[in-house]
PDB file of C-alpha atoms in Angstrom:
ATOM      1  CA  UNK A   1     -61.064 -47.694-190.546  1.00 56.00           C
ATOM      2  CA  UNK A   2     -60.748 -51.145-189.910  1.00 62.00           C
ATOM      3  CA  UNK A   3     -59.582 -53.516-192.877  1.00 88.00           C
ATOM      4  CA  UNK A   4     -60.701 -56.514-194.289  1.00 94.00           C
ATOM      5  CA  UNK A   5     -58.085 -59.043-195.661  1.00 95.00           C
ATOM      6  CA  UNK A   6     -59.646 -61.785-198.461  1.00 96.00           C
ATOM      7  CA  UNK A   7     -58.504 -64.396-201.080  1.00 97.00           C
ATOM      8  CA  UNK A   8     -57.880 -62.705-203.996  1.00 95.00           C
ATOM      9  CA  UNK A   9     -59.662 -65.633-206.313  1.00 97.00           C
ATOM     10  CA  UNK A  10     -61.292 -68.923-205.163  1.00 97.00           C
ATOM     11  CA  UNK A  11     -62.831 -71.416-207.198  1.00 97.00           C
ATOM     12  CA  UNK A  12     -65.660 -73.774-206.310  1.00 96.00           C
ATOM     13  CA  UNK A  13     -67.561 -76.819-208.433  1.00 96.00           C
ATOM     14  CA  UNK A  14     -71.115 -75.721-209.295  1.00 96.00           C
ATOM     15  CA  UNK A  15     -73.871 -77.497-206.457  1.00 95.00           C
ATOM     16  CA  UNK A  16     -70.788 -77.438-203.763  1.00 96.00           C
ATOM     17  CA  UNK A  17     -70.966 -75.081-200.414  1.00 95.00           C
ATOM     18  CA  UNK A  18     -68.442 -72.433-200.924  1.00 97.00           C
ATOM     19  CA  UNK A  19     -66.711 -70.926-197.964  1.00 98.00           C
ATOM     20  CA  UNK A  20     -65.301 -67.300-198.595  1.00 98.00           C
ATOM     21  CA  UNK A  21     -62.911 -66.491-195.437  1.00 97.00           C
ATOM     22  CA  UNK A  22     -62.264 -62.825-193.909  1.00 97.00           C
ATOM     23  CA  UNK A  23     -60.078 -61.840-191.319  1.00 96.00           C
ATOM     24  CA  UNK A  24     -60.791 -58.499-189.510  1.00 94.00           C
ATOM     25  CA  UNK A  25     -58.190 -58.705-186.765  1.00 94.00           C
ATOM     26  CA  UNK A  26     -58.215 -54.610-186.041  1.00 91.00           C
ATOM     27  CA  UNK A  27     -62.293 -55.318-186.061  1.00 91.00           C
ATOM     28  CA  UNK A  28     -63.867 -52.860-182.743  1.00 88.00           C
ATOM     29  CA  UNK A  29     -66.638 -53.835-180.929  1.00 87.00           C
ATOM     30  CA  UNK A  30     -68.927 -51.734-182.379  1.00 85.00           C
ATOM     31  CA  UNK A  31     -67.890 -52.475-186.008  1.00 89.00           C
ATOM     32  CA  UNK A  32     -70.564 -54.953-188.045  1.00 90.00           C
ATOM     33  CA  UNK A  33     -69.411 -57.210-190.728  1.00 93.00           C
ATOM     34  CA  UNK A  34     -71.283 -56.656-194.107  1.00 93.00           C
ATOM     35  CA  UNK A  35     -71.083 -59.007-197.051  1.00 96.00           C
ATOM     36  CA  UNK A  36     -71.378 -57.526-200.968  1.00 96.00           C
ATOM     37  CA  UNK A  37     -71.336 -59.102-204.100  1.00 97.00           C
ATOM     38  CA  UNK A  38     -71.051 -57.560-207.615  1.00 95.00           C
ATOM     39  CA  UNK A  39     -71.817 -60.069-210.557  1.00 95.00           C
ATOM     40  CA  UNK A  40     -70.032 -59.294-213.686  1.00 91.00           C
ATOM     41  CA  UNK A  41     -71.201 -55.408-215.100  1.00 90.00           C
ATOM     42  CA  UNK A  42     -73.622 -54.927-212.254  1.00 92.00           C
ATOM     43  CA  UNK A  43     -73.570 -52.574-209.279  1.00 93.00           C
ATOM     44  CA  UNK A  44     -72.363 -54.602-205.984  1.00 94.00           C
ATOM     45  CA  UNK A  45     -75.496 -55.906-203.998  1.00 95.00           C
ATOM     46  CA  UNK A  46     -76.288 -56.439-200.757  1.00 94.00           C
ATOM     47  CA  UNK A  47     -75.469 -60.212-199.120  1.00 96.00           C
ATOM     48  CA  UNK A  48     -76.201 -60.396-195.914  1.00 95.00           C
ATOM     49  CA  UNK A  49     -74.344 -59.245-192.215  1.00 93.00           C
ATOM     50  CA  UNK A  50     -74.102 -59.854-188.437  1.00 93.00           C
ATOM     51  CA  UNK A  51     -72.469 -58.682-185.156  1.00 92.00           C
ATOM     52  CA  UNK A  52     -71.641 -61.001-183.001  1.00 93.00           C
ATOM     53  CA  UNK A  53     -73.856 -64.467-183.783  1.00 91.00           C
ATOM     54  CA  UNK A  54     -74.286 -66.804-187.090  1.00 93.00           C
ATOM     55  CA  UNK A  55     -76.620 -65.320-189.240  1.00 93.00           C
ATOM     56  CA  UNK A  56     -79.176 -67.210-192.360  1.00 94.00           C
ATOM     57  CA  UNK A  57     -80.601 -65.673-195.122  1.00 92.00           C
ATOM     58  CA  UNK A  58     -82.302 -66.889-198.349  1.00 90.00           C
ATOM     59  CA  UNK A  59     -78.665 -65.914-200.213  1.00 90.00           C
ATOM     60  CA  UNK A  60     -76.050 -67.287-197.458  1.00 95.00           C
ATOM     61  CA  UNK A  61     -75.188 -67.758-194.113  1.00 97.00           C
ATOM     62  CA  UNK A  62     -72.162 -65.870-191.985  1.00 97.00           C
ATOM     63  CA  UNK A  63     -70.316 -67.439-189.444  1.00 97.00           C
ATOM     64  CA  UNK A  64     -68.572 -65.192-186.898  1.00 97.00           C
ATOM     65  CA  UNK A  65     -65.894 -66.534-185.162  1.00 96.00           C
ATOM     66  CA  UNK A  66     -66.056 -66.446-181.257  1.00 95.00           C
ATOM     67  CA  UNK A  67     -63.455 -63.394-181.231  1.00 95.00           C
ATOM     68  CA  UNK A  68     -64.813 -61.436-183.875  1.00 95.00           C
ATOM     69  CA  UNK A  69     -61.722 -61.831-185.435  1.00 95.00           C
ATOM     70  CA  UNK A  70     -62.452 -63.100-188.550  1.00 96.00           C
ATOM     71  CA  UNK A  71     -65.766 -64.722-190.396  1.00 97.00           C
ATOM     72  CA  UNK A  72     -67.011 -66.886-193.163  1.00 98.00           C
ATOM     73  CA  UNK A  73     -69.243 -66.704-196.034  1.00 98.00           C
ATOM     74  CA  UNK A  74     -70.817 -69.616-196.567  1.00 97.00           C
ATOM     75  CA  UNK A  75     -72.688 -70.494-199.855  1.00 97.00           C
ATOM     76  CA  UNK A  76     -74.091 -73.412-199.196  1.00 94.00           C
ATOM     77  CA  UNK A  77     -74.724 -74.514-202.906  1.00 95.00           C
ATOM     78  CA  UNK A  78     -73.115 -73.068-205.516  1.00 95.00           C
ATOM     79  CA  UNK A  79     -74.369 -72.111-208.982  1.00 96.00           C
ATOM     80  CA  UNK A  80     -73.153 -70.665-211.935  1.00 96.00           C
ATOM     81  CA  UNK A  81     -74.912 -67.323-211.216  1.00 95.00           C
ATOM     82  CA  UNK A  82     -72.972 -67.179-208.418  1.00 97.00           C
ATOM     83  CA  UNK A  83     -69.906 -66.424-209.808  1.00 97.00           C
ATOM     84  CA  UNK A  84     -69.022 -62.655-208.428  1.00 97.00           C
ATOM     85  CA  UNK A  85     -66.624 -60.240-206.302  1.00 96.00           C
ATOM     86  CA  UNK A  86     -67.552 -61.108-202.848  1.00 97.00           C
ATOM     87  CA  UNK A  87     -66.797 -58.350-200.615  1.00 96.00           C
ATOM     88  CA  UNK A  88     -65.923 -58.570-196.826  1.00 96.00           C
ATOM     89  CA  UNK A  89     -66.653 -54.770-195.016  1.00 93.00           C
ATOM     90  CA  UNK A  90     -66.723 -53.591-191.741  1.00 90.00           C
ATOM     91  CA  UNK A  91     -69.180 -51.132-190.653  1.00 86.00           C
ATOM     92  CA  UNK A  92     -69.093 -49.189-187.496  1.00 78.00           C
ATOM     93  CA  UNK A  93     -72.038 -48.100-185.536  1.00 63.00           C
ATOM     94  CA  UNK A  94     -71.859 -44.344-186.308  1.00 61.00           C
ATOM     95  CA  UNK A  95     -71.061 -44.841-190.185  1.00 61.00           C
ATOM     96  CA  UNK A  96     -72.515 -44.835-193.091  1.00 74.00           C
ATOM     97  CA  UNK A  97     -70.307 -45.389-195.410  1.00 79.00           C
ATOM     98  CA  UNK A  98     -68.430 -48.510-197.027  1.00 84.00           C
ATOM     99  CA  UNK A  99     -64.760 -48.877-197.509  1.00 86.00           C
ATOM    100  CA  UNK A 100     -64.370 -51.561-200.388  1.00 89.00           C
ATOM    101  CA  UNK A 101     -61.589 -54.012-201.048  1.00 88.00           C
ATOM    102  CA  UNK A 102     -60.902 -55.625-203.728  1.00 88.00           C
ATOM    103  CA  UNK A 103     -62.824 -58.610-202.654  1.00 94.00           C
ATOM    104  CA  UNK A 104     -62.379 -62.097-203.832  1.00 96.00           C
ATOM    105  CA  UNK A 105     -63.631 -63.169-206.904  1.00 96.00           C
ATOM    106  CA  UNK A 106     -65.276 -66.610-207.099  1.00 98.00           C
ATOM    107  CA  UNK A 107     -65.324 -68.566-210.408  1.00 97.00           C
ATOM    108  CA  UNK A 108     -67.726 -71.396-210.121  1.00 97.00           C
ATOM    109  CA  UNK A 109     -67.109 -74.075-212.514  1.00 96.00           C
ATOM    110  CA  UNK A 110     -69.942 -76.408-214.265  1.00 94.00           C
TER     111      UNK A 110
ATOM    112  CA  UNK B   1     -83.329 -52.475-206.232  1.00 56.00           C
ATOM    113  CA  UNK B   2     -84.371 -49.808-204.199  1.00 66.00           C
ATOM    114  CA  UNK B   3     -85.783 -47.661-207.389  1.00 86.00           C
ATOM    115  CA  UNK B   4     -82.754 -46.488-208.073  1.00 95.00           C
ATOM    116  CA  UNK B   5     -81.410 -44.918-211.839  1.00 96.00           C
ATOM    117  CA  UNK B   6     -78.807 -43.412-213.408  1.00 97.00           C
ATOM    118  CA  UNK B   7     -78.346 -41.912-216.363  1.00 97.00           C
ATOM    119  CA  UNK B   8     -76.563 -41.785-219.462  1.00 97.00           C
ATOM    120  CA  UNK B   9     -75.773 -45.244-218.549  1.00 97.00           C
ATOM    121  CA  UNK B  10     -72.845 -45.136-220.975  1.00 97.00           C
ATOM    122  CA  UNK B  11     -71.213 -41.718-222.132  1.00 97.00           C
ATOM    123  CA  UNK B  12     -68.110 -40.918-224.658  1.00 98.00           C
ATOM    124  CA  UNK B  13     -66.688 -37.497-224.440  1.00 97.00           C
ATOM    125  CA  UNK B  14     -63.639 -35.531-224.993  1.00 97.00           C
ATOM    126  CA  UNK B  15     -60.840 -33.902-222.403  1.00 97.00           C
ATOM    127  CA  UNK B  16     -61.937 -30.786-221.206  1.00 97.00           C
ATOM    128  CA  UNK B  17     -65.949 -31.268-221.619  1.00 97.00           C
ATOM    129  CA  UNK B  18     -68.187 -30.205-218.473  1.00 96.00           C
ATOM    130  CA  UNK B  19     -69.724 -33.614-217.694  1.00 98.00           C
ATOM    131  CA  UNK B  20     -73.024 -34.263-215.558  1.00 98.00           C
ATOM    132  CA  UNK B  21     -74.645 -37.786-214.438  1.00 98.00           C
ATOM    133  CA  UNK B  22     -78.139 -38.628-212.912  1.00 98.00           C
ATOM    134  CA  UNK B  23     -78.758 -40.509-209.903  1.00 98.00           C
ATOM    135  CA  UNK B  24     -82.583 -40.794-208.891  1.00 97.00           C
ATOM    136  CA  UNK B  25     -84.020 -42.437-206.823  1.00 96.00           C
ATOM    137  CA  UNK B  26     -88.204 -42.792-206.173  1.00 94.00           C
ATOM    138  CA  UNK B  27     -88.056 -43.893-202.331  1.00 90.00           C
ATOM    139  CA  UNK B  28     -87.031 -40.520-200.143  1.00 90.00           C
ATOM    140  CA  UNK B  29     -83.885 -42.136-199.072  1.00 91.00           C
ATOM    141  CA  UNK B  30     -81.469 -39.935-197.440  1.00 91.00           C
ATOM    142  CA  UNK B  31     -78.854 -40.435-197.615  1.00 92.00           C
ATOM    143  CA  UNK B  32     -77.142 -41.005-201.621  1.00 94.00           C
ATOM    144  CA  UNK B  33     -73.398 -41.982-202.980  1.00 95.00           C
ATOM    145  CA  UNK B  34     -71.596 -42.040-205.845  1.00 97.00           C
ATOM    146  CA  UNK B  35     -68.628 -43.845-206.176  1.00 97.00           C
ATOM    147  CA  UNK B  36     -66.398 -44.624-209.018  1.00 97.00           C
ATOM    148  CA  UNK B  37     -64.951 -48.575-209.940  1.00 96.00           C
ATOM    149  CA  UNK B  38     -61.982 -48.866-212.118  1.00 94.00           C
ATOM    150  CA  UNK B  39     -60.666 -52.309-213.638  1.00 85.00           C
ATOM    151  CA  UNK B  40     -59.670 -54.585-211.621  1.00 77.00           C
ATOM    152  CA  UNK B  41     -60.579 -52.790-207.774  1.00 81.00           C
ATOM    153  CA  UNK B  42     -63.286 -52.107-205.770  1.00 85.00           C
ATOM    154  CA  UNK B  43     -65.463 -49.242-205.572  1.00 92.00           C
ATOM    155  CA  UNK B  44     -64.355 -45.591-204.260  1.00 94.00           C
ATOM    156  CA  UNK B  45     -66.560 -43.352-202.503  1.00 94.00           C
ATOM    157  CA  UNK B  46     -66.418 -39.833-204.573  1.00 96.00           C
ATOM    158  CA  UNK B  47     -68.780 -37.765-202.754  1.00 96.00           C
ATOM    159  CA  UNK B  48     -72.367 -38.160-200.376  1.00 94.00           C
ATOM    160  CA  UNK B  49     -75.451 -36.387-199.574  1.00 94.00           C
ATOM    161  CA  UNK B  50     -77.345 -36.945-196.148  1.00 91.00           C
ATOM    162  CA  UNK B  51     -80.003 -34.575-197.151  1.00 92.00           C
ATOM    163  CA  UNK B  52     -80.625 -31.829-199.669  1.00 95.00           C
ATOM    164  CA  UNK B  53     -78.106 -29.407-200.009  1.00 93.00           C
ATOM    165  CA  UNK B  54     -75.948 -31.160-198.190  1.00 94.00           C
ATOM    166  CA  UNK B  55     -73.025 -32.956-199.220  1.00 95.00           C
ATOM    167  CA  UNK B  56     -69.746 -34.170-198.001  1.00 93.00           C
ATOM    168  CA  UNK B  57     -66.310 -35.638-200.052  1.00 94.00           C
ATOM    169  CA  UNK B  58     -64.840 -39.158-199.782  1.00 92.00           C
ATOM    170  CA  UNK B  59     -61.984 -40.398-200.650  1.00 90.00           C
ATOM    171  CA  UNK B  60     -61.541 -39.229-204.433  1.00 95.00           C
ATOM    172  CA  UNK B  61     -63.441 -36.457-204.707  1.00 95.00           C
ATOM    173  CA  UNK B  62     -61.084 -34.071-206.537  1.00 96.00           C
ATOM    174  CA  UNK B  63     -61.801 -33.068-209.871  1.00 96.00           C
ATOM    175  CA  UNK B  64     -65.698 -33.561-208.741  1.00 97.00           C
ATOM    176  CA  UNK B  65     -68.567 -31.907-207.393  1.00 97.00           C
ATOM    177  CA  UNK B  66     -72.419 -32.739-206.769  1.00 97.00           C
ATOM    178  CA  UNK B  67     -75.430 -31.192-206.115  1.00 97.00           C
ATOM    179  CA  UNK B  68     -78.846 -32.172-204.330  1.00 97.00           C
ATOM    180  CA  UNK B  69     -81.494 -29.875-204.713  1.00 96.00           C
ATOM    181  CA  UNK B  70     -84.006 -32.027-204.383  1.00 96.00           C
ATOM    182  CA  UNK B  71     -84.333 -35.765-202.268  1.00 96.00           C
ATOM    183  CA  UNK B  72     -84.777 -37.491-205.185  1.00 96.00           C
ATOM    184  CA  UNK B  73     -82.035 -37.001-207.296  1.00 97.00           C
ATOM    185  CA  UNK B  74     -78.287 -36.754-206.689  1.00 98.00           C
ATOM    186  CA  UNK B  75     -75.903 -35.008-209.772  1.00 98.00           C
ATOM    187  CA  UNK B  76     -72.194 -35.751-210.205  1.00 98.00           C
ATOM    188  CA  UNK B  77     -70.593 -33.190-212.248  1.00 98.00           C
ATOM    189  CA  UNK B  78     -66.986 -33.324-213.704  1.00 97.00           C
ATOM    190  CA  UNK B  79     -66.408 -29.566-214.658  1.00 93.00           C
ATOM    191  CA  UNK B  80     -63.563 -30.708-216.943  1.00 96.00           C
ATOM    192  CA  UNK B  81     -63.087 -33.938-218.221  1.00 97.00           C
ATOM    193  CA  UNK B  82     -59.621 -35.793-217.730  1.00 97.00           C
ATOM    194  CA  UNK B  83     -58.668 -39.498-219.325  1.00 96.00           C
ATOM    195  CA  UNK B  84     -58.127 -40.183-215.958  1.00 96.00           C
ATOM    196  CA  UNK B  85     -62.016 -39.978-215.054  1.00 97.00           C
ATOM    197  CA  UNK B  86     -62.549 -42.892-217.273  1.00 97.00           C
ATOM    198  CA  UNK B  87     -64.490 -45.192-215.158  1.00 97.00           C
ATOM    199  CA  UNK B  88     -67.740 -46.605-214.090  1.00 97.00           C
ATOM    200  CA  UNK B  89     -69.750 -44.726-211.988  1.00 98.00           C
ATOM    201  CA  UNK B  90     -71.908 -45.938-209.824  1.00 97.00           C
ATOM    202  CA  UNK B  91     -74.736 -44.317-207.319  1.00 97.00           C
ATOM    203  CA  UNK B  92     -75.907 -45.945-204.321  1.00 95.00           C
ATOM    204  CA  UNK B  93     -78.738 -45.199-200.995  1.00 94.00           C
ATOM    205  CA  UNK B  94     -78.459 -45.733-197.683  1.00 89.00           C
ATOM    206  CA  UNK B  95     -81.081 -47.914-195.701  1.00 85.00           C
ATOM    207  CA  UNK B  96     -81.443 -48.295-192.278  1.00 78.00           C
ATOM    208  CA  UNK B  97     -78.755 -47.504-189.123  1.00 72.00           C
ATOM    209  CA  UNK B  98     -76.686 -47.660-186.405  1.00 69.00           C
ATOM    210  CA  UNK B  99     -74.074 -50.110-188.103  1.00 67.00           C
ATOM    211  CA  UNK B 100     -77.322 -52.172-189.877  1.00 75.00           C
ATOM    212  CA  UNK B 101     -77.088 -49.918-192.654  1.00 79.00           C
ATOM    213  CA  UNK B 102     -77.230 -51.721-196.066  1.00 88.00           C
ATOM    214  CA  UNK B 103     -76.477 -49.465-199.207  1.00 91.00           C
ATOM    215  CA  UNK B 104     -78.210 -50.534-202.960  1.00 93.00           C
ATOM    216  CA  UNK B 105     -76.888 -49.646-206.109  1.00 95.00           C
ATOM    217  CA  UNK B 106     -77.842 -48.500-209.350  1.00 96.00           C
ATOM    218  CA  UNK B 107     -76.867 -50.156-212.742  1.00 94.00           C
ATOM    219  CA  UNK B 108     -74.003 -47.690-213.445  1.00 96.00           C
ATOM    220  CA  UNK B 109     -72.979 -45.482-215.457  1.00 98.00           C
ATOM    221  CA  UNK B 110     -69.466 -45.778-218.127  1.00 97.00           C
ATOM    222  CA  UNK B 111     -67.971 -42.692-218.769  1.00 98.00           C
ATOM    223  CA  UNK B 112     -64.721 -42.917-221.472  1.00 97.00           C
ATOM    224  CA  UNK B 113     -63.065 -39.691-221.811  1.00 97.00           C
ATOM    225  CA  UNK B 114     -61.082 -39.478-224.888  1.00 96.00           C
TER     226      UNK B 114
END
């Protein structure tokens, strides 16, 4: 499987944009890049993912650099409830399963 | 949260006790998961179903074994108890495909085997 390498801790100031980095070098063309996060004694949840292009939703946005190589989690304002293990994981086209990390855990400060 | 539960959510018991959790789940989702998240590291995939009666292992699946008899639920049995199975389990679904596939969790389970 392809790996993920992430920050082991970042910190960010509450009402900031937070960008959580992942580089994928080994990712394959077929492989999609998922984002998780798992707030303190909860199960991980679902953040958002993409292929190839940016994408938006209500929680973030992922940016997907032009080689594929490596992508960005962007929070674009931070708050308190925010503060989780982000996880960075690469899904292939014929899997269905999820290789974790150990993520990077973001402390957002008041 | 994808009607998912589990249940006990949290469970004491001693070395050598047969041990059985609950995962259930209301929406006729294929394919289930149960993984297992120690302090301080990510989740690890113990053993899935993609469909009843069958089941394959991941990564840590010694020591384990499930059964699906029916869609909706998916049992994780530890026929003996260790200390080392001391963790938090927790059971996920599968929805969608074709690399789009995005998994939700339940609210876990903690197991402490004394």
């Amino acid at each position: 499987d392809a790996k993920t390498t992430q920050p082991n801790s970042m910190e960010s100031n509450e009402e900031e944009p937070v960008h959580l980095p992942c580089n994928h070098s080994t990712i394959s063309g077929t492989d999609y890049i998922h984002w998780y996060r798992q707030l303190p004694s909860q199960g991980p949840e679902y953040v958002i993912h993409g292929l190839t292009s940016n994408v938006n939703n209500r929680m973030a946005s992922l940016a997907i650099a032009e080689d594929r190589k490596s992508s960005t989690l962007i929070l674009h304002r931070a708050t308190l409830r925010d503060a989780a293990v982000y996880y960075c994981i690469l899904v292939s086209g014929s899997a269905r399963q999820l290789t974790f990390g150990s993520g990077t855990q973001l402390t957002v400060l008041p | 949260d994808a009607g998912i539960t589990q249940s006990p959510r949290h469970k004491v018991t001693e070395t050598g006790t047969p041990v059985t959790l609950r995962c259930h789940q209301t929406e006729n989702h294929r394919y289930m998961y149960w993984y297992r998240q120690d302090p301080g590291h990510g989740l690890r995939l113990i053993h899935y179903s993609y469909g009843v009666k069958d089941t394959d292992k991941g990564e840590v699946s010694d020591g384990y074994s499930v059964s699906r008899s029916k869609t909706e639920d998916f049992l994780l049995t530890l026929e003996s108890a260790t200390s080392s199975q001391t963790s938090v389990y927790f059971c996920a679904i599968n929805s969608g495909q074709g690399g789009q596939e995005t998994q939700y969790f339940g609210p876990g389970t903690r197991l402490l085997v004394l």
